[in-house]
Tab-separated table of C-alpha atoms and ligand atoms in Angstrom:
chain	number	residue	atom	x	y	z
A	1	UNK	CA	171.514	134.409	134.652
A	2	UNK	CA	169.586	137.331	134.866
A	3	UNK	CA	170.284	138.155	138.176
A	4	UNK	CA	173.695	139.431	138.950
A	5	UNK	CA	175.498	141.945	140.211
A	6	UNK	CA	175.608	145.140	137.674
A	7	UNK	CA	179.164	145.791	136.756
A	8	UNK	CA	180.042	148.340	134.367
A	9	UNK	CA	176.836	149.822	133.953
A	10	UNK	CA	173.392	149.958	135.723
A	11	UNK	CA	171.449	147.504	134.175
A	12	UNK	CA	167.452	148.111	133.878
A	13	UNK	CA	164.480	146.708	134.323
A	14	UNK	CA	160.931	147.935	132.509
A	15	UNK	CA	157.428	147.091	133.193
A	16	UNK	CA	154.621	147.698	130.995
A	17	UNK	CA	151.479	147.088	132.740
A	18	UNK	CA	147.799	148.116	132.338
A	19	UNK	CA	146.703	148.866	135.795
A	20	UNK	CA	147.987	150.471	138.968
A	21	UNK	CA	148.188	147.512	140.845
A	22	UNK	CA	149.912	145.158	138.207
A	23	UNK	CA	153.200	145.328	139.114
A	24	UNK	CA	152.624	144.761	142.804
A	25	UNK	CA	150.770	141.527	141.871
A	26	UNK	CA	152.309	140.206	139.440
A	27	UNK	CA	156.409	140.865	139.524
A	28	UNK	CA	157.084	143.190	142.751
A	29	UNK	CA	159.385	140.245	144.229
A	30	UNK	CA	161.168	139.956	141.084
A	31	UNK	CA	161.450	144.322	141.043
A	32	UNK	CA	162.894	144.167	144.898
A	33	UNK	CA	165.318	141.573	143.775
A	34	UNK	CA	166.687	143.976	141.222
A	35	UNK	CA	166.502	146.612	142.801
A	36	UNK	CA	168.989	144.971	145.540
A	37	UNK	CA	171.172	143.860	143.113
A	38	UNK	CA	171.786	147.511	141.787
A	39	UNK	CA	169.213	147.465	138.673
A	40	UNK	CA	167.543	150.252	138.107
A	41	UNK	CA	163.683	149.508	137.232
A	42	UNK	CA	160.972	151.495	135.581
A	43	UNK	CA	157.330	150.553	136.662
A	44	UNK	CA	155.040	151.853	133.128
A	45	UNK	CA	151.785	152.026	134.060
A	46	UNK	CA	149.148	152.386	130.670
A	47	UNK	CA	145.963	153.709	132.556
A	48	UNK	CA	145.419	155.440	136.347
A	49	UNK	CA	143.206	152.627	136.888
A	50	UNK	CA	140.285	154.966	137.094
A	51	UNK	CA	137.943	152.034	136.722
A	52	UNK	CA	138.813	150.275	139.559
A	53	UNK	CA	137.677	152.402	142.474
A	54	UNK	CA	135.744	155.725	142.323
A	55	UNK	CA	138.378	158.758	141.620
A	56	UNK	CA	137.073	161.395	143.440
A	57	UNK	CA	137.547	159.317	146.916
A	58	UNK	CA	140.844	157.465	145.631
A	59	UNK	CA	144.097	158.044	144.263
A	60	UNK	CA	145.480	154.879	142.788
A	61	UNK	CA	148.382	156.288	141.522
A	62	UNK	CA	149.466	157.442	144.842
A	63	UNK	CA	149.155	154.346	146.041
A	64	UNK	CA	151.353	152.585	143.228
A	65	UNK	CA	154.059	155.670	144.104
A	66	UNK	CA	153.794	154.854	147.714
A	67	UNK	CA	154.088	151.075	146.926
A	68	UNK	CA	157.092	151.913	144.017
A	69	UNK	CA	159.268	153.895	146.754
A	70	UNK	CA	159.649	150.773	148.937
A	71	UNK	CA	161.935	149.798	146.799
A	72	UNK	CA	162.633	153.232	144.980
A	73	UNK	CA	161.435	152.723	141.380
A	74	UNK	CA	160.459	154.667	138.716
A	75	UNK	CA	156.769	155.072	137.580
A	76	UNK	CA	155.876	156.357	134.324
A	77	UNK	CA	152.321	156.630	133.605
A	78	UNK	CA	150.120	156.877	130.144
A	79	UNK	CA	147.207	157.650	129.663
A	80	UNK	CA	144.763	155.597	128.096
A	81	UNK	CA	141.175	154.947	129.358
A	82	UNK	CA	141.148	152.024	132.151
A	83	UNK	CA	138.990	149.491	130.909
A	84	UNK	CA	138.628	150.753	126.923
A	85	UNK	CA	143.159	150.037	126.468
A	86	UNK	CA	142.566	149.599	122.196
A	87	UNK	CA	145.388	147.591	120.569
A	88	UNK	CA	146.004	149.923	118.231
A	89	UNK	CA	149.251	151.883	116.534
A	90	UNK	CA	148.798	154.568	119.632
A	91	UNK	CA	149.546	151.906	122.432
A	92	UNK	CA	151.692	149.923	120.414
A	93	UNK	CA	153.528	153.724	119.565
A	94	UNK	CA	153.587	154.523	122.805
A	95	UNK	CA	155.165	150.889	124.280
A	96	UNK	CA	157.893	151.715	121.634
A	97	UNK	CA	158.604	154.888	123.417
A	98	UNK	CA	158.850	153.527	126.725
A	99	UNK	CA	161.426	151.477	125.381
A	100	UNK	CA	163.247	153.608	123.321
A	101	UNK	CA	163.915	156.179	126.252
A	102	UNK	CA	164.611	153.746	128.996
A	103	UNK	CA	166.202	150.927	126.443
A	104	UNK	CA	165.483	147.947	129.303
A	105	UNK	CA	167.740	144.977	129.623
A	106	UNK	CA	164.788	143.140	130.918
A	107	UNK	CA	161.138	143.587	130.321
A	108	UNK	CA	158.074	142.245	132.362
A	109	UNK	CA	154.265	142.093	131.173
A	110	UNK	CA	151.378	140.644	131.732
A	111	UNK	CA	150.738	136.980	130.895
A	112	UNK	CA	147.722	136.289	128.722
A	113	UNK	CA	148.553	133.670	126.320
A	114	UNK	CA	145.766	131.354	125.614
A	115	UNK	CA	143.454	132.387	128.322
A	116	UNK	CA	139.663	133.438	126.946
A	117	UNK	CA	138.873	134.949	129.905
A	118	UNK	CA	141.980	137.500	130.693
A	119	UNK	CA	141.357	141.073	131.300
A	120	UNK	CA	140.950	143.179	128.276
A	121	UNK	CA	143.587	145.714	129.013
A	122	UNK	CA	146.277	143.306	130.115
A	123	UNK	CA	145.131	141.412	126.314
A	124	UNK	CA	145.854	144.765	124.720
A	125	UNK	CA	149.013	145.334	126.513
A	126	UNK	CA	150.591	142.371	126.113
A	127	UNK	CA	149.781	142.081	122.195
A	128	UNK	CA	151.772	145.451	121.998
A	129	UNK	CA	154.385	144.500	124.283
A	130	UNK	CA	155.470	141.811	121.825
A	131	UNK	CA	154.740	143.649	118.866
A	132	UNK	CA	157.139	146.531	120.566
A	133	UNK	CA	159.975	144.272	121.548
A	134	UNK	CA	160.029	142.743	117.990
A	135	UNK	CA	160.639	146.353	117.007
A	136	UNK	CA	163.528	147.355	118.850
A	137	UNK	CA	167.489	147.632	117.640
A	138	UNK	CA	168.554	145.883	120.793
A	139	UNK	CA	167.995	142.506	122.028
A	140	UNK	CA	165.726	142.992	125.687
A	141	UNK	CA	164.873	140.063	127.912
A	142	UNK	CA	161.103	138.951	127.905
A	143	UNK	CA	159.387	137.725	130.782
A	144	UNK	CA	155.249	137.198	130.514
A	145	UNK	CA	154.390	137.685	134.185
A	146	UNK	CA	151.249	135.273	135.873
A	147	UNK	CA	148.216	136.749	135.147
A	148	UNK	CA	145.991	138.472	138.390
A	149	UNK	CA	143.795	135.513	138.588
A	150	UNK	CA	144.255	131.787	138.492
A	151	UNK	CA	144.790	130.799	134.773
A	152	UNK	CA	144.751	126.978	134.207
A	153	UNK	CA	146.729	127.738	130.652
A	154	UNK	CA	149.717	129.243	132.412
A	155	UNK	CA	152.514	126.971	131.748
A	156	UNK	CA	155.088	129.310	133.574
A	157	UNK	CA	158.886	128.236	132.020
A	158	UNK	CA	160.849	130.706	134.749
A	159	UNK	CA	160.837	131.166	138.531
A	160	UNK	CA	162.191	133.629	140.655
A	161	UNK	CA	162.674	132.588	144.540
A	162	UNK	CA	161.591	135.569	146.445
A	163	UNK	CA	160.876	134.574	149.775
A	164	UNK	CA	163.741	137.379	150.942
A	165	UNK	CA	161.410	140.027	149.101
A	166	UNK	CA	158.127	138.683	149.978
A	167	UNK	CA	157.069	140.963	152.915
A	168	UNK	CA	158.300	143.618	150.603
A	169	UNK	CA	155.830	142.473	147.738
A	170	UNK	CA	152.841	141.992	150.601
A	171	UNK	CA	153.626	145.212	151.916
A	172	UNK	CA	153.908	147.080	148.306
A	173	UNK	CA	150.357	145.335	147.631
A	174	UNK	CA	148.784	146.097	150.936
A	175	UNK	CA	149.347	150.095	149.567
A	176	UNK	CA	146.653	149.701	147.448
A	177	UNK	CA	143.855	150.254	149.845
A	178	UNK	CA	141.311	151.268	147.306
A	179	UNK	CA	141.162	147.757	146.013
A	180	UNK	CA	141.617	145.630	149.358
A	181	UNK	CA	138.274	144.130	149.086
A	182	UNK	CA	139.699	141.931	145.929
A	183	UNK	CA	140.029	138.430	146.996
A	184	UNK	CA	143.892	138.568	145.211
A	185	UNK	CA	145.022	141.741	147.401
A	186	UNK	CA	145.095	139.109	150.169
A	187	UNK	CA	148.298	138.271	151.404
A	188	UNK	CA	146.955	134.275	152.086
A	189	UNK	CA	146.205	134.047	148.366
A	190	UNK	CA	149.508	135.827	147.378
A	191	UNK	CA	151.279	133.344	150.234
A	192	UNK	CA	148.956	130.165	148.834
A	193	UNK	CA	149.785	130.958	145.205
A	194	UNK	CA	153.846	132.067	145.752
A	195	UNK	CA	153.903	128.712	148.137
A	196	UNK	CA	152.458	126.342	145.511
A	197	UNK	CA	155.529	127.499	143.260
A	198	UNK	CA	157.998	126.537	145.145
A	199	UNK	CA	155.955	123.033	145.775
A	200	UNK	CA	155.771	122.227	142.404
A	201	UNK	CA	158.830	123.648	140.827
A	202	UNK	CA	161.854	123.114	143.101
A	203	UNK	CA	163.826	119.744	144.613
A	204	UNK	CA	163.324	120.199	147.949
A	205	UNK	CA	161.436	118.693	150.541
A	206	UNK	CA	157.242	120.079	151.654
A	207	UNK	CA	158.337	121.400	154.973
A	208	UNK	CA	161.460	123.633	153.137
A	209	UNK	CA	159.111	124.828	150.060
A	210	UNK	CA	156.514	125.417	152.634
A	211	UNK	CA	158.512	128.375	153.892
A	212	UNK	CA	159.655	129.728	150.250
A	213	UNK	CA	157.878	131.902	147.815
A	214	UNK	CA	158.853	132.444	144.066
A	215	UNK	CA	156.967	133.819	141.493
A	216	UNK	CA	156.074	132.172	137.864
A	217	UNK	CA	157.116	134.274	134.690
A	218	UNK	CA	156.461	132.902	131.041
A	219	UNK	CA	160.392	133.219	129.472
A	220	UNK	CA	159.897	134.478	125.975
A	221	UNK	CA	163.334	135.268	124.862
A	222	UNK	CA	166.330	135.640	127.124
A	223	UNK	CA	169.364	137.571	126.250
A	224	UNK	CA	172.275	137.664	128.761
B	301	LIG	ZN1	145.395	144.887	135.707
């Protein structure tokens, strides 16, 4: 499993993500369950988000530091234009140097897939993602995170029970203050969407999934 107890060496985990927020949303339950089990993890953020909320009366990477310190992770940030992220040789250059100097065990990005309708950056990020990992000398885990909002062509293959992390994910997302007025910053969509996981994906009876949370990941490739 993916989830163990590093022995010998620190094992890490690497996000590659287009916005500020991303990781919150999308994989910070899965992040605070590494983190407690000793991995080290690397949150790669591709733009400052500088479309998302007017710069000169926000800082949204402060608020992804603030939100990566509750569980004291890395951030790493590039700097392409938020909203304009080109799949091109430069992001797919620079992906291969985020994981040629951290060398992950495990990677995390976004989910896109077949959706028409998925954020252009995250589209450009993933395509890169994959095109990166195909590149490297090493054999990384893969895991396609759910996209931000509801995709009906997300056919999630992996699930992560986080209900021990998920104040930790509610309080990493509530950080973000700059984009609170988003319905998905909302803790009763992230409990609505993190509840209907454990519904439909695990044996056990309404009233016990009611009080679980997991989030959905798209396995790619796994490598133990
Ligand atoms: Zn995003």
């Amino acid at each position: 499993m993916l989830i163990k107890q590093s022995s010998i060496e620190t094992r890490t985990a690497l996000t590659v993500l287009a916005h500020p927020d991303d990781a919150e949303l999308a994989c910070f339950g899965l992040l605070a369950k590494l983190r407690k089990n000793g991995w080290r993890v690397v949150i790669c953020i591709v733009t400052r988000g500088e479309n998302g909320a007017d710069p000169t009366q926000w800082d949204r990477l402060n608020e992804a530091r603030v939100a990566a310190a509750l569980i004291d992770a890395e951030i790493v940030v590039g700097d392409f234009i938020d909203g304009f992220v080109p799949r091109t040789r430069e992001l797919i250059s620079w992906t291969e140097a985020m994981l040629v100097d951290h060398r992950p065990d495990l990677i995390v990005s976004h989910h896109v897939g077949e959706s028409r309708t998925a954020h252009q950056d995250h589209v450009a990020v993933e395509a890169a993602v994959q095109i990166a990992v195909r590149r490297t000398d090493w054999l990384p885990t893969l895991l396609l995170a759910e996209d931000t909002d509801h995709d009906p062509a997300f056919r999630p293959n992996w699930f992560v029970d986080i209900t021990d992390e998920f104040e930790t994910k509610l309080a990493a997302i509530e950080m973000h203050s700059s984009q609170s007025q988003k319905y998905y910053m909302r803790s009763d969509y992230q409990k609505l969407r993190s509840n209907r996981w454990a519904l439909n994906f695990t044996a056990q009876s309404h009233e016990v999934a009611l009080s679980k949370y997991y989030e959905a990941y798209f396995l790619v490739q796994q490598v133990n």
